[in-house]
């Protein structure tokens, strides 16, 4: 994997590919009742808080937020950010960091009712 320096952040080709795949996947399920985005990397800095700022470029990128904001899934789940925050958002789209160290459990239950997402341990 080659890292490209862009401004002050490092962006990998893998993340750029993931962003285009997320857009294609969301387009493919546009008419579905529920659309859930599952990512390894964080698509927003709101769930990176708690991690050292120097490693944020290796934990996620807002490039992943673009297709999410455009296609508006019901919820976004990601891991990889072990010391980050549990809950964040991209606009009004809920984003949850489901890394086990953040959850403090091996699993978590999310309920989607069509308009809201409820997180319950």
CSV table of N, CA and C in Angstrom, one decimal:
chain,number,residue,atom,x,y,z
A,1,UNK,N,0.8,-1.2,0.0
A,1,UNK,CA,0.0,0.0,0.0
A,1,UNK,C,0.9,1.2,0.0
A,2,UNK,N,0.6,2.2,-0.9
A,2,UNK,CA,1.4,3.4,-1.0
A,2,UNK,C,0.6,4.5,-0.3
A,3,UNK,N,1.3,5.3,0.6
A,3,UNK,CA,0.6,6.4,1.2
A,3,UNK,C,1.0,7.7,0.4
A,4,UNK,N,0.0,8.5,0.2
A,4,UNK,CA,0.2,9.8,-0.5
A,4,UNK,C,0.0,10.9,0.5
A,5,UNK,N,0.9,11.8,0.6
A,5,UNK,CA,0.8,13.0,1.5
A,5,UNK,C,0.0,14.0,0.7
A,6,UNK,N,-1.1,14.5,1.4
A,6,UNK,CA,-2.0,15.5,0.8
A,6,UNK,C,-2.2,16.5,1.9
A,7,UNK,N,-1.7,17.7,1.7
A,7,UNK,CA,-1.8,18.7,2.8
A,7,UNK,C,-1.1,18.2,4.0
A,8,UNK,N,-1.8,18.2,5.2
A,8,UNK,CA,-1.2,17.7,6.4
A,8,UNK,C,-1.6,16.3,6.7
A,9,UNK,N,-2.5,15.7,5.9
A,9,UNK,CA,-2.9,14.3,6.3
A,9,UNK,C,-2.4,13.4,5.2
A,10,UNK,N,-2.3,12.1,5.7
A,10,UNK,CA,-1.9,11.0,4.8
A,10,UNK,C,-3.1,10.2,4.4
A,11,UNK,N,-3.2,10.0,3.1
A,11,UNK,CA,-4.4,9.3,2.6
A,11,UNK,C,-3.9,8.1,1.8
A,12,UNK,N,-4.4,6.9,2.1
A,12,UNK,CA,-4.0,5.8,1.4
A,12,UNK,C,-4.9,5.5,0.2
A,13,UNK,N,-4.3,4.8,-0.8
A,13,UNK,CA,-5.1,4.4,-1.9
A,13,UNK,C,-6.2,3.4,-1.5
A,14,UNK,N,-6.0,2.6,-0.4
A,14,UNK,CA,-7.0,1.7,0.1
A,14,UNK,C,-8.2,2.4,0.5
A,15,UNK,N,-8.0,3.5,1.2
A,15,UNK,CA,-9.2,4.3,1.7
A,15,UNK,C,-9.9,4.9,0.6
A,16,UNK,N,-9.2,5.4,-0.4
A,16,UNK,CA,-9.9,6.0,-1.6
A,16,UNK,C,-10.7,4.9,-2.3
A,17,UNK,N,-10.2,3.7,-2.4
A,17,UNK,CA,-10.9,2.6,-3.0
A,17,UNK,C,-12.1,2.3,-2.2
A,18,UNK,N,-12.0,2.3,-0.8
A,18,UNK,CA,-13.1,2.0,0.0
A,18,UNK,C,-14.2,3.0,-0.1
A,19,UNK,N,-13.9,4.3,-0.3
A,19,UNK,CA,-14.9,5.3,-0.5
A,19,UNK,C,-15.6,5.1,-1.8
A,20,UNK,N,-15.0,4.7,-2.9
A,20,UNK,CA,-15.7,4.5,-4.1
A,20,UNK,C,-16.5,3.2,-4.0
A,21,UNK,N,-16.1,2.2,-3.3
A,21,UNK,CA,-16.8,1.0,-3.1
A,21,UNK,C,-18.1,1.3,-2.2
A,22,UNK,N,-17.9,2.1,-1.2
A,22,UNK,CA,-19.1,2.5,-0.4
A,22,UNK,C,-20.1,3.2,-1.2
A,23,UNK,N,-19.7,4.1,-2.1
A,23,UNK,CA,-20.6,4.8,-3.0
A,23,UNK,C,-21.4,3.8,-3.9
A,24,UNK,N,-20.6,2.9,-4.5
A,24,UNK,CA,-21.3,1.9,-5.4
A,24,UNK,C,-22.2,1.0,-4.6
A,25,UNK,N,-21.8,0.6,-3.4
A,25,UNK,CA,-22.7,-0.3,-2.6
A,25,UNK,C,-24.0,0.4,-2.2
A,26,UNK,N,-23.8,1.7,-1.8
A,26,UNK,CA,-25.0,2.4,-1.4
A,26,UNK,C,-26.0,2.7,-2.5
A,27,UNK,N,-25.4,2.9,-3.7
A,27,UNK,CA,-26.2,3.1,-4.9
A,27,UNK,C,-27.0,1.8,-5.2
A,28,UNK,N,-26.3,0.6,-5.0
A,28,UNK,CA,-26.9,-0.7,-5.3
A,28,UNK,C,-28.1,-1.0,-4.4
A,29,UNK,N,-28.1,-0.5,-3.2
A,29,UNK,CA,-29.2,-0.8,-2.2
A,29,UNK,C,-30.1,0.4,-2.0
A,30,UNK,N,-30.1,1.3,-2.9
A,30,UNK,CA,-30.8,2.6,-2.7
A,30,UNK,C,-32.3,2.4,-2.3
A,31,UNK,N,-33.0,1.4,-2.8
A,31,UNK,CA,-34.4,1.2,-2.5
A,31,UNK,C,-34.6,0.3,-1.3
A,32,UNK,N,-33.6,-0.1,-0.6
A,32,UNK,CA,-33.8,-1.0,0.6
A,32,UNK,C,-34.4,-0.3,1.8
A,33,UNK,N,-35.1,-1.1,2.6
A,33,UNK,CA,-35.8,-0.6,3.8
A,33,UNK,C,-34.7,-0.1,4.8
A,34,UNK,N,-33.6,-0.8,4.9
A,34,UNK,CA,-32.6,-0.3,5.9
A,34,UNK,C,-31.2,-0.4,5.2
A,35,UNK,N,-30.4,0.6,5.3
A,35,UNK,CA,-29.1,0.6,4.7
A,35,UNK,C,-28.1,0.9,5.8
A,36,UNK,N,-27.2,0.0,6.0
A,36,UNK,CA,-26.2,0.0,7.1
A,36,UNK,C,-24.8,0.0,6.4
A,37,UNK,N,-24.0,0.9,6.8
A,37,UNK,CA,-22.6,1.0,6.3
A,37,UNK,C,-21.7,0.4,7.3
A,38,UNK,N,-20.9,-0.6,7.0
A,38,UNK,CA,-19.9,-1.2,7.9
A,38,UNK,C,-18.5,-1.0,7.3
A,39,UNK,N,-17.7,-0.3,8.1
A,39,UNK,CA,-16.4,0.1,7.7
A,39,UNK,C,-15.3,-0.3,8.7
A,40,UNK,N,-14.1,-0.5,8.3
A,40,UNK,CA,-13.0,-0.7,9.2
A,40,UNK,C,-12.6,0.7,9.8
A,41,UNK,N,-12.3,1.6,8.9
A,41,UNK,CA,-11.8,2.9,9.3
A,41,UNK,C,-13.0,3.9,9.6
A,42,UNK,N,-12.7,4.9,10.5
A,42,UNK,CA,-13.6,5.9,10.8
A,42,UNK,C,-13.9,6.9,9.7
A,43,UNK,N,-15.1,7.2,9.4
A,43,UNK,CA,-15.4,8.2,8.4
A,43,UNK,C,-15.5,9.6,8.9
A,44,UNK,N,-15.3,9.8,10.2
A,44,UNK,CA,-15.5,11.1,10.8
A,44,UNK,C,-14.6,11.3,12.0
A,45,UNK,N,-14.1,12.5,12.2
A,45,UNK,CA,-13.2,12.8,13.4
A,45,UNK,C,-14.0,12.7,14.7
A,46,UNK,N,-15.4,12.8,14.6
A,46,UNK,CA,-16.2,12.8,15.8
A,46,UNK,C,-16.0,11.5,16.7
A,47,UNK,N,-15.6,10.4,16.1
A,47,UNK,CA,-15.3,9.1,16.8
A,47,UNK,C,-13.9,8.9,17.1
A,48,UNK,N,-13.0,9.8,16.6
A,48,UNK,CA,-11.6,9.7,16.8
A,48,UNK,C,-11.1,10.3,18.1
A,49,UNK,N,-12.0,11.2,18.7
A,49,UNK,CA,-11.6,11.9,19.9
A,49,UNK,C,-11.3,10.9,21.0
A,50,UNK,N,-10.2,11.1,21.7
A,50,UNK,CA,-9.7,10.1,22.6
A,50,UNK,C,-8.4,9.4,22.2
A,51,UNK,N,-8.2,9.4,20.9
A,51,UNK,CA,-7.0,8.8,20.3
A,51,UNK,C,-6.0,10.0,20.1
A,52,UNK,N,-4.7,9.7,20.2
A,52,UNK,CA,-3.7,10.7,19.9
A,52,UNK,C,-3.9,11.3,18.5
A,53,UNK,N,-3.9,12.6,18.5
A,53,UNK,CA,-4.2,13.3,17.2
A,53,UNK,C,-3.1,12.9,16.1
A,54,UNK,N,-1.9,12.6,16.5
A,54,UNK,CA,-0.9,12.2,15.6
A,54,UNK,C,-1.1,11.0,14.8
A,55,UNK,N,-2.0,10.1,15.3
A,55,UNK,CA,-2.3,8.9,14.6
A,55,UNK,C,-3.7,8.9,13.9
A,56,UNK,N,-4.4,10.0,14.0
A,56,UNK,CA,-5.7,10.1,13.3
A,56,UNK,C,-5.7,9.7,11.8
A,57,UNK,N,-4.7,10.2,11.1
A,57,UNK,CA,-4.7,9.8,9.6
A,57,UNK,C,-4.6,8.3,9.4
A,58,UNK,N,-4.2,7.6,10.4
A,58,UNK,CA,-4.1,6.1,10.2
A,58,UNK,C,-5.3,5.4,10.7
A,59,UNK,N,-6.3,6.1,11.3
A,59,UNK,CA,-7.5,5.6,11.9
A,59,UNK,C,-8.7,5.8,11.0
A,60,UNK,N,-8.6,6.8,10.1
A,60,UNK,CA,-9.8,7.1,9.3
A,60,UNK,C,-9.6,8.3,8.5
A,61,UNK,N,-10.6,8.7,7.7
A,61,UNK,CA,-10.5,9.8,6.8
A,61,UNK,C,-11.9,10.3,6.5
A,62,UNK,N,-12.1,11.6,6.4
A,62,UNK,CA,-13.4,12.2,6.0
A,62,UNK,C,-13.7,11.9,4.5
A,63,UNK,N,-12.7,11.3,3.8
A,63,UNK,CA,-13.0,11.0,2.4
A,63,UNK,C,-14.1,9.9,2.4
A,64,UNK,N,-14.2,9.1,3.4
A,64,UNK,CA,-15.3,8.1,3.5
A,64,UNK,C,-16.6,8.7,3.8
A,65,UNK,N,-16.6,9.9,4.3
A,65,UNK,CA,-17.9,10.6,4.7
A,65,UNK,C,-18.6,11.1,3.4
A,66,UNK,N,-17.9,11.4,2.3
A,66,UNK,CA,-18.6,11.9,1.1
A,66,UNK,C,-19.7,11.0,0.6
A,67,UNK,N,-19.5,9.7,0.3
A,67,UNK,CA,-20.6,8.9,-0.1
A,67,UNK,C,-21.7,8.7,0.9
A,68,UNK,N,-21.3,8.7,2.2
A,68,UNK,CA,-22.3,8.5,3.3
A,68,UNK,C,-23.2,9.7,3.3
A,69,UNK,N,-22.6,10.9,3.2
A,69,UNK,CA,-23.5,12.1,3.2
A,69,UNK,C,-24.3,12.2,2.0
A,70,UNK,N,-23.8,11.7,0.9
A,70,UNK,CA,-24.6,11.8,-0.4
A,70,UNK,C,-25.7,10.8,-0.4
A,71,UNK,N,-25.5,9.6,0.1
A,71,UNK,CA,-26.5,8.5,-0.1
A,71,UNK,C,-27.3,8.2,1.2
A,72,UNK,N,-26.9,8.9,2.3
A,72,UNK,CA,-27.7,8.9,3.5
A,72,UNK,C,-28.2,7.5,4.0
A,73,UNK,N,-27.3,6.6,4.4
A,73,UNK,CA,-27.7,5.4,5.0
A,73,UNK,C,-28.3,5.6,6.4
A,74,UNK,N,-28.9,4.6,7.0
A,74,UNK,CA,-29.6,4.7,8.3
A,74,UNK,C,-28.5,4.8,9.4
A,75,UNK,N,-27.4,4.1,9.3
A,75,UNK,CA,-26.4,4.1,10.3
A,75,UNK,C,-25.1,3.6,9.7
A,76,UNK,N,-24.0,4.1,10.4
A,76,UNK,CA,-22.6,3.7,10.0
A,76,UNK,C,-22.0,3.1,11.2
A,77,UNK,N,-21.4,1.9,11.0
A,77,UNK,CA,-20.6,1.2,12.1
A,77,UNK,C,-19.2,1.1,11.6
A,78,UNK,N,-18.2,1.3,12.5
A,78,UNK,CA,-16.8,1.1,12.2
A,78,UNK,C,-16.1,0.7,13.4
A,79,UNK,N,-14.9,0.2,13.2
A,79,UNK,CA,-14.0,-0.3,14.3
A,79,UNK,C,-12.7,0.5,14.2
A,80,UNK,N,-11.6,-0.2,14.6
A,80,UNK,CA,-10.2,0.3,14.4
A,80,UNK,C,-9.8,1.4,15.3
A,81,UNK,N,-10.7,2.1,15.9
A,81,UNK,CA,-10.4,3.2,16.7
A,81,UNK,C,-10.6,2.8,18.2
A,82,UNK,N,-9.6,2.2,18.8
A,82,UNK,CA,-9.8,1.5,20.1
A,82,UNK,C,-9.9,2.5,21.3
A,83,UNK,N,-9.5,3.7,21.2
A,83,UNK,CA,-9.6,4.6,22.3
A,83,UNK,C,-10.5,5.8,21.9
A,84,UNK,N,-11.2,5.7,20.8
A,84,UNK,CA,-12.1,6.8,20.4
A,84,UNK,C,-13.4,6.8,21.1
A,85,UNK,N,-14.3,7.7,20.6
A,85,UNK,CA,-15.6,7.8,21.2
A,85,UNK,C,-16.6,6.8,20.5
A,86,UNK,N,-17.6,6.4,21.3
A,86,UNK,CA,-18.6,5.4,20.8
A,86,UNK,C,-19.5,6.0,19.7
A,87,UNK,N,-19.9,7.3,19.9
A,87,UNK,CA,-20.9,7.8,19.1
A,87,UNK,C,-20.5,9.1,18.4
A,88,UNK,N,-20.8,9.2,17.1
A,88,UNK,CA,-20.5,10.4,16.4
A,88,UNK,C,-21.5,10.6,15.3
A,89,UNK,N,-21.3,11.4,14.3
A,89,UNK,CA,-22.2,11.7,13.3
A,89,UNK,C,-21.6,12.3,12.0
A,90,UNK,N,-22.2,12.1,10.9
A,90,UNK,CA,-21.9,12.8,9.7
A,90,UNK,C,-23.2,13.5,9.3
A,91,UNK,N,-23.2,14.8,9.7
A,91,UNK,CA,-24.5,15.5,9.6
A,91,UNK,C,-25.4,15.0,10.6
A,92,UNK,N,-26.6,14.5,10.2
A,92,UNK,CA,-27.5,13.8,11.1
A,92,UNK,C,-27.5,12.3,11.0
A,93,UNK,N,-26.6,11.8,10.3
A,93,UNK,CA,-26.4,10.3,10.1
A,93,UNK,C,-25.6,9.8,11.3
A,94,UNK,N,-26.2,8.9,12.1
A,94,UNK,CA,-25.4,8.4,13.3
A,94,UNK,C,-24.2,7.5,12.8
A,95,UNK,N,-23.1,7.6,13.5
A,95,UNK,CA,-21.9,6.8,13.3
A,95,UNK,C,-21.5,6.3,14.7
A,96,UNK,N,-21.3,5.0,14.7
A,96,UNK,CA,-20.9,4.3,16.0
A,96,UNK,C,-19.6,3.6,15.8
A,97,UNK,N,-18.7,3.8,16.7
A,97,UNK,CA,-17.4,3.1,16.8
A,97,UNK,C,-17.6,1.8,17.6
A,98,UNK,N,-17.6,0.7,16.9
A,98,UNK,CA,-17.9,-0.6,17.6
A,98,UNK,C,-16.7,-1.4,17.9
A,99,UNK,N,-15.5,-0.8,18.0
A,99,UNK,CA,-14.3,-1.5,18.4
A,99,UNK,C,-14.6,-2.0,19.9
A,100,UNK,N,-14.2,-3.3,20.1
A,100,UNK,CA,-14.4,-3.9,21.4
A,100,UNK,C,-13.9,-3.1,22.6
A,101,UNK,N,-12.7,-2.5,22.5
A,101,UNK,CA,-12.3,-1.7,23.7
A,101,UNK,C,-13.2,-0.5,24.0
A,102,UNK,N,-13.8,0.0,23.0
A,102,UNK,CA,-14.7,1.1,23.2
A,102,UNK,C,-16.1,0.6,23.7
A,103,UNK,N,-16.6,-0.5,23.2
A,103,UNK,CA,-17.8,-1.0,23.6
A,103,UNK,C,-17.7,-1.6,25.0
A,104,UNK,N,-16.6,-2.2,25.3
A,104,UNK,CA,-16.4,-2.9,26.6
A,104,UNK,C,-17.2,-4.2,26.6
A,105,UNK,N,-17.5,-4.7,25.5
A,105,UNK,CA,-18.3,-5.9,25.3
A,105,UNK,C,-18.0,-6.5,24.0
A,106,UNK,N,-18.3,-7.8,23.8
A,106,UNK,CA,-18.1,-8.5,22.6
A,106,UNK,C,-19.1,-8.2,21.5
A,107,UNK,N,-20.3,-7.7,21.9
A,107,UNK,CA,-21.3,-7.3,20.9
A,107,UNK,C,-22.2,-6.2,21.5
A,108,UNK,N,-23.0,-5.7,20.6
A,108,UNK,CA,-23.9,-4.5,20.9
A,108,UNK,C,-25.1,-4.7,20.1
A,109,UNK,N,-26.2,-4.3,20.5
A,109,UNK,CA,-27.5,-4.3,19.8
A,109,UNK,C,-27.9,-2.9,19.3
A,110,UNK,N,-28.2,-2.8,18.0
A,110,UNK,CA,-28.7,-1.6,17.5
A,110,UNK,C,-30.1,-1.9,16.9
A,111,UNK,N,-31.1,-1.0,17.2
A,111,UNK,CA,-32.4,-1.2,16.7
A,111,UNK,C,-32.7,-0.1,15.8
A,112,UNK,N,-33.2,-0.4,14.6
A,112,UNK,CA,-33.5,0.5,13.5
A,112,UNK,C,-35.0,0.5,13.4
A,113,UNK,N,-35.7,1.6,13.6
A,113,UNK,CA,-37.2,1.6,13.5
A,113,UNK,C,-37.7,2.4,12.2
A,114,UNK,N,-36.8,2.7,11.4
A,114,UNK,CA,-37.2,3.5,10.2
A,114,UNK,C,-36.9,4.9,10.2
A,115,UNK,N,-36.8,5.5,11.4
A,115,UNK,CA,-36.5,6.9,11.5
A,115,UNK,C,-35.3,7.2,12.5
A,116,UNK,N,-35.2,6.3,13.4
A,116,UNK,CA,-34.1,6.5,14.4
A,116,UNK,C,-33.3,5.2,14.6
A,117,UNK,N,-32.1,5.3,15.2
A,117,UNK,CA,-31.3,4.2,15.6
A,117,UNK,C,-31.2,4.2,17.1
A,118,UNK,N,-31.5,3.1,17.7
A,118,UNK,CA,-31.3,3.0,19.2
A,118,UNK,C,-30.2,2.1,19.5
A,119,UNK,N,-29.3,2.5,20.3
A,119,UNK,CA,-28.2,1.6,20.7
A,119,UNK,C,-28.5,1.2,22.2
A,120,UNK,N,-28.5,-0.2,22.3
A,120,UNK,CA,-28.7,-0.7,23.6
A,120,UNK,C,-27.8,-1.9,23.9
A,121,UNK,N,-27.1,-1.9,25.1
A,121,UNK,CA,-26.2,-2.9,25.4
A,121,UNK,C,-26.9,-4.2,25.6
